mmCIF file of C-alpha atoms in Angstrom:
data_model
loop_
_atom_site.group_PDB
_atom_site.id
_atom_site.type_symbol
_atom_site.label_atom_id
_atom_site.label_comp_id
_atom_site.label_asym_id
_atom_site.label_seq_id
_atom_site.Cartn_x
_atom_site.Cartn_y
_atom_site.Cartn_z
ATOM 1 C CA MET A 1 0.000 0.000 0.000
ATOM 2 C CA THR A 2 1.377 3.392 -0.963
ATOM 3 C CA THR A 3 0.383 6.815 0.293
ATOM 4 C CA ALA A 4 0.700 10.273 -1.182
ATOM 5 C CA ASN A 5 3.906 10.832 0.790
ATOM 6 C CA ASP A 6 5.635 7.620 -0.306
ATOM 7 C CA PRO A 7 8.793 8.348 -2.244
ATOM 8 C CA PRO A 8 8.400 7.582 -5.955
ATOM 9 C CA ASP A 9 10.090 4.450 -7.269
ATOM 10 C CA ASP A 10 12.496 6.475 -9.431
ATOM 11 C CA LEU A 11 13.709 8.372 -6.311
ATOM 12 C CA LEU A 12 14.173 5.084 -4.446
ATOM 13 C CA ALA A 13 16.088 3.677 -7.417
ATOM 14 C CA ALA A 14 18.298 6.782 -7.608
ATOM 15 C CA LEU A 15 19.030 6.634 -3.866
ATOM 16 C CA ALA A 16 19.811 2.909 -4.103
ATOM 17 C CA LYS A 17 22.159 3.584 -7.022
ATOM 18 C CA LEU A 18 24.001 6.065 -4.803
ATOM 19 C CA GLY A 19 24.355 3.366 -2.143
ATOM 20 C CA PHE A 20 21.597 4.681 0.131
ATOM 21 C CA ARG A 21 20.647 1.812 2.452
ATOM 22 C CA ALA A 22 17.536 3.108 4.205
ATOM 23 C CA GLY A 23 14.522 1.096 3.074
ATOM 24 C CA ARG A 24 11.196 2.079 1.582
ATOM 25 C CA ASP A 25 9.395 2.031 4.950
ATOM 26 C CA ALA A 26 11.954 4.273 6.622
ATOM 27 C CA LEU A 27 11.904 6.690 3.693
ATOM 28 C CA SER A 28 8.100 6.746 3.606
ATOM 29 C CA ALA A 29 7.967 7.530 7.325
ATOM 30 C CA PHE A 30 10.581 10.248 6.870
ATOM 31 C CA PHE A 31 8.800 11.886 3.927
ATOM 32 C CA THR A 32 5.466 11.744 5.792
ATOM 33 C CA HIS A 33 7.141 13.475 8.748
ATOM 34 C CA ALA A 34 8.806 16.023 6.453
ATOM 35 C CA HIS A 35 5.514 16.810 4.692
ATOM 36 C CA LYS A 36 3.481 17.022 7.924
ATOM 37 C CA ASN A 37 6.048 19.304 9.578
ATOM 38 C CA ARG A 38 6.782 21.301 6.413
ATOM 39 C CA LEU A 39 10.516 20.762 6.668
ATOM 40 C CA GLY A 40 12.762 22.931 4.550
ATOM 41 C CA ALA A 41 15.381 21.681 2.114
ATOM 42 C CA THR A 42 18.192 21.843 4.696
ATOM 43 C CA GLN A 43 16.161 19.935 7.276
ATOM 44 C CA ILE A 44 15.210 17.318 4.674
ATOM 45 C CA GLY A 45 18.852 16.921 3.672
ATOM 46 C CA GLU A 46 19.987 16.614 7.291
ATOM 47 C CA GLY A 47 17.174 14.149 7.976
ATOM 48 C CA LEU A 48 18.149 11.985 5.006
ATOM 49 C CA VAL A 49 21.766 11.977 6.159
ATOM 50 C CA THR A 50 20.685 10.951 9.678
ATOM 51 C CA LEU A 51 18.418 8.237 8.281
ATOM 52 C CA GLU A 52 21.213 6.860 6.116
ATOM 53 C CA ARG A 53 23.749 7.000 8.942
ATOM 54 C CA ARG A 54 21.422 4.952 11.160
ATOM 55 C CA ALA A 55 20.818 2.411 8.397
ATOM 56 C CA ARG A 56 24.563 2.036 7.810
ATOM 57 C CA GLU A 57 25.295 1.710 11.536
ATOM 58 C CA THR A 58 22.634 -0.997 11.838
ATOM 59 C CA THR A 59 23.986 -2.884 8.829
ATOM 60 C CA ASN A 60 27.547 -2.542 10.112
ATOM 61 C CA LEU A 61 26.606 -3.827 13.580
ATOM 62 C CA GLU A 62 24.724 -6.793 12.075
ATOM 63 C CA ARG A 63 27.726 -7.690 9.895
ATOM 64 C CA ARG A 64 30.204 -7.368 12.752
ATOM 65 C CA THR A 65 27.925 -9.395 15.040
ATOM 66 C CA ARG A 66 27.829 -12.236 12.503
ATOM 67 C CA ALA A 67 31.618 -12.048 12.084
ATOM 68 C CA ALA A 68 32.066 -12.244 15.878
ATOM 69 C CA TYR A 69 30.209 -15.602 15.964
ATOM 70 C CA LEU A 70 28.164 -14.577 19.005
ATOM 71 C CA GLY A 71 25.240 -16.743 17.956
ATOM 72 C CA LYS A 72 21.764 -16.288 19.350
ATOM 73 C CA PHE A 73 21.411 -15.212 22.961
ATOM 74 C CA LYS A 74 18.987 -13.546 25.327
ATOM 75 C CA SER A 75 19.634 -9.899 25.968
ATOM 76 C CA ILE A 76 20.795 -9.021 29.444
ATOM 77 C CA ASP A 77 17.521 -7.243 30.221
ATOM 78 C CA ARG A 78 15.838 -10.682 30.074
ATOM 79 C CA PHE A 79 18.331 -12.259 32.488
ATOM 80 C CA ASP A 80 16.808 -13.703 35.657
ATOM 81 C CA TRP A 81 18.980 -12.100 38.317
ATOM 82 C CA ALA A 82 17.113 -13.970 41.067
ATOM 83 C CA HIS A 83 17.942 -17.447 39.684
ATOM 84 C CA PRO A 84 21.668 -17.676 40.384
ATOM 85 C CA ARG A 85 21.770 -15.882 43.704
ATOM 86 C CA LYS A 86 25.548 -15.476 43.723
ATOM 87 C CA ILE A 87 25.817 -13.357 40.568
ATOM 88 C CA ASP A 88 26.895 -9.836 41.410
ATOM 89 C CA ARG A 89 24.578 -7.724 39.253
ATOM 90 C CA ALA A 90 26.436 -4.481 39.981
ATOM 91 C CA LEU A 91 29.702 -6.087 38.853
ATOM 92 C CA ILE A 92 28.155 -7.380 35.612
ATOM 93 C CA GLU A 93 26.683 -3.949 34.917
ATOM 94 C CA ARG A 94 30.117 -2.397 35.527
ATOM 95 C CA LEU A 95 31.640 -4.939 33.127
ATOM 96 C CA CYS A 96 29.101 -3.879 30.492
ATOM 97 C CA GLY A 97 30.748 -0.443 30.705
ATOM 98 C CA LEU A 98 33.753 -2.181 29.060
ATOM 99 C CA ASP A 99 36.446 -0.402 31.077
ATOM 100 C CA PHE A 100 38.306 -3.730 31.248
ATOM 101 C CA VAL A 101 38.617 -3.721 27.440
ATOM 102 C CA ALA A 102 40.228 -0.291 27.411
ATOM 103 C CA ARG A 103 42.665 -1.400 30.123
ATOM 104 C CA GLY A 104 43.456 -4.689 28.350
ATOM 105 C CA GLU A 105 42.375 -6.742 31.362
ATOM 106 C CA ASN A 106 40.968 -10.251 31.411
ATOM 107 C CA VAL A 107 37.609 -11.249 32.853
ATOM 108 C CA LEU A 108 36.828 -14.758 34.040
ATOM 109 C CA LEU A 109 33.223 -15.780 34.559
ATOM 110 C CA ARG A 110 33.050 -18.934 36.598
ATOM 111 C CA GLY A 111 30.253 -20.863 38.192
ATOM 112 C CA GLN A 112 28.141 -23.957 37.913
ATOM 113 C CA SER A 113 26.701 -25.122 34.637
ATOM 114 C CA GLY A 114 23.498 -23.369 33.658
ATOM 115 C CA VAL A 115 23.832 -20.158 35.641
ATOM 116 C CA GLY A 116 24.205 -17.941 32.559
ATOM 117 C CA LYS A 117 27.949 -17.452 32.093
ATOM 118 C CA SER A 118 27.764 -17.892 28.305
ATOM 119 C CA MET A 119 24.799 -15.550 27.982
ATOM 120 C CA LEU A 120 26.530 -12.902 30.073
ATOM 121 C CA ALA A 121 29.703 -13.295 27.989
ATOM 122 C CA GLN A 122 27.694 -12.954 24.767
ATOM 123 C CA ASN A 123 26.092 -9.791 26.128
ATOM 124 C CA LEU A 124 29.525 -8.386 26.965
ATOM 125 C CA GLY A 125 30.567 -9.193 23.402
ATOM 126 C CA HIS A 126 27.503 -7.464 21.997
ATOM 127 C CA ALA A 127 28.104 -4.411 24.183
ATOM 128 C CA ALA A 128 31.674 -4.282 22.869
ATOM 129 C CA LEU A 129 30.433 -4.493 19.272
ATOM 130 C CA VAL A 130 27.962 -1.664 19.881
ATOM 131 C CA ALA A 131 30.845 0.375 21.335
ATOM 132 C CA GLY A 132 32.811 -0.189 18.118
ATOM 133 C CA HIS A 133 35.229 -2.866 19.312
ATOM 134 C CA SER A 134 36.069 -5.995 17.344
ATOM 135 C CA VAL A 135 34.978 -9.230 19.014
ATOM 136 C CA ARG A 136 35.491 -12.965 18.517
ATOM 137 C CA PHE A 137 33.421 -15.535 20.420
ATOM 138 C CA THR A 138 34.317 -19.216 20.362
ATOM 139 C CA THR A 139 34.610 -22.153 22.662
ATOM 140 C CA LEU A 140 37.999 -22.971 24.107
ATOM 141 C CA ALA A 141 37.746 -26.492 22.672
ATOM 142 C CA ALA A 142 36.991 -25.195 19.159
ATOM 143 C CA ALA A 143 39.857 -22.686 19.284
ATOM 144 C CA LEU A 144 42.340 -25.323 20.451
ATOM 145 C CA ALA A 145 41.137 -27.845 17.870
ATOM 146 C CA ASP A 146 41.407 -25.216 15.138
ATOM 147 C CA LEU A 147 44.935 -24.269 16.169
ATOM 148 C CA LEU A 148 46.082 -27.887 16.505
ATOM 149 C CA GLN A 149 44.877 -28.717 12.979
ATOM 150 C CA GLN A 150 47.407 -26.357 11.452
ATOM 151 C CA GLU A 151 50.096 -28.319 9.645
ATOM 152 C CA SER A 152 53.011 -25.939 10.048
ATOM 153 C CA ILE A 153 54.317 -23.322 12.428
ATOM 154 C CA PRO A 154 53.644 -20.472 9.936
ATOM 155 C CA ALA A 155 50.076 -21.727 9.413
ATOM 156 C CA PHE A 156 49.619 -21.980 13.185
ATOM 157 C CA GLU A 157 50.893 -18.418 13.649
ATOM 158 C CA ARG A 158 48.581 -17.089 10.913
ATOM 159 C CA ARG A 159 45.615 -18.840 12.492
ATOM 160 C CA LEU A 160 46.566 -17.629 15.970
ATOM 161 C CA LYS A 161 46.349 -14.051 14.680
ATOM 162 C CA ARG A 162 42.659 -14.691 13.933
ATOM 163 C CA TYR A 163 42.143 -15.091 17.673
ATOM 164 C CA LEU A 164 44.494 -12.302 18.756
ATOM 165 C CA ARG A 165 43.290 -9.653 16.292
ATOM 166 C CA PRO A 166 39.941 -8.750 17.939
ATOM 167 C CA ARG A 167 39.901 -6.240 20.759
ATOM 168 C CA LEU A 168 37.808 -8.684 22.814
ATOM 169 C CA LEU A 169 38.272 -12.456 22.641
ATOM 170 C CA ILE A 170 35.640 -14.514 24.444
ATOM 171 C CA LEU A 171 36.509 -18.147 25.109
ATOM 172 C CA ASP A 172 33.534 -20.123 26.356
ATOM 173 C CA SER A 173 34.001 -23.411 28.197
ATOM 174 C CA CYS A 174 31.058 -25.195 26.528
#
């Protein structure tokens, strides 16, 4: 369904040809807002730039999240803080501030199976990605197996760089 404020197909095609990533729905909403509020040319231009910047940031975050191998996980706002009574919520929230990344420090999450260590680690990884850091998530067993499969020292060293390159490396015990 199209409305009077929907951008014409030729405008969408021209924007796509320029590399504009914002979709039809976002553009329609923007043009409806611009028409309703009688935005001037400068405001429309600034709005289009903002819309495109957001679309690119979203695409970039999605790509970097896939490349980090975080997998699917519950967001930290859905974590049941009452279940594992020994988890220090204030400490986890401080960790989500990522100061340890800037200082180059290690973090070890330890506890019984099923308390949410992996989910918390994945959330730390996602927070780091949102902050612009590079991240790699893997299991310790998979990383060791991958490294041990290398047939020469140079191949081993090249593969090791894959794990050392990201700003945040998360090794899960699963």
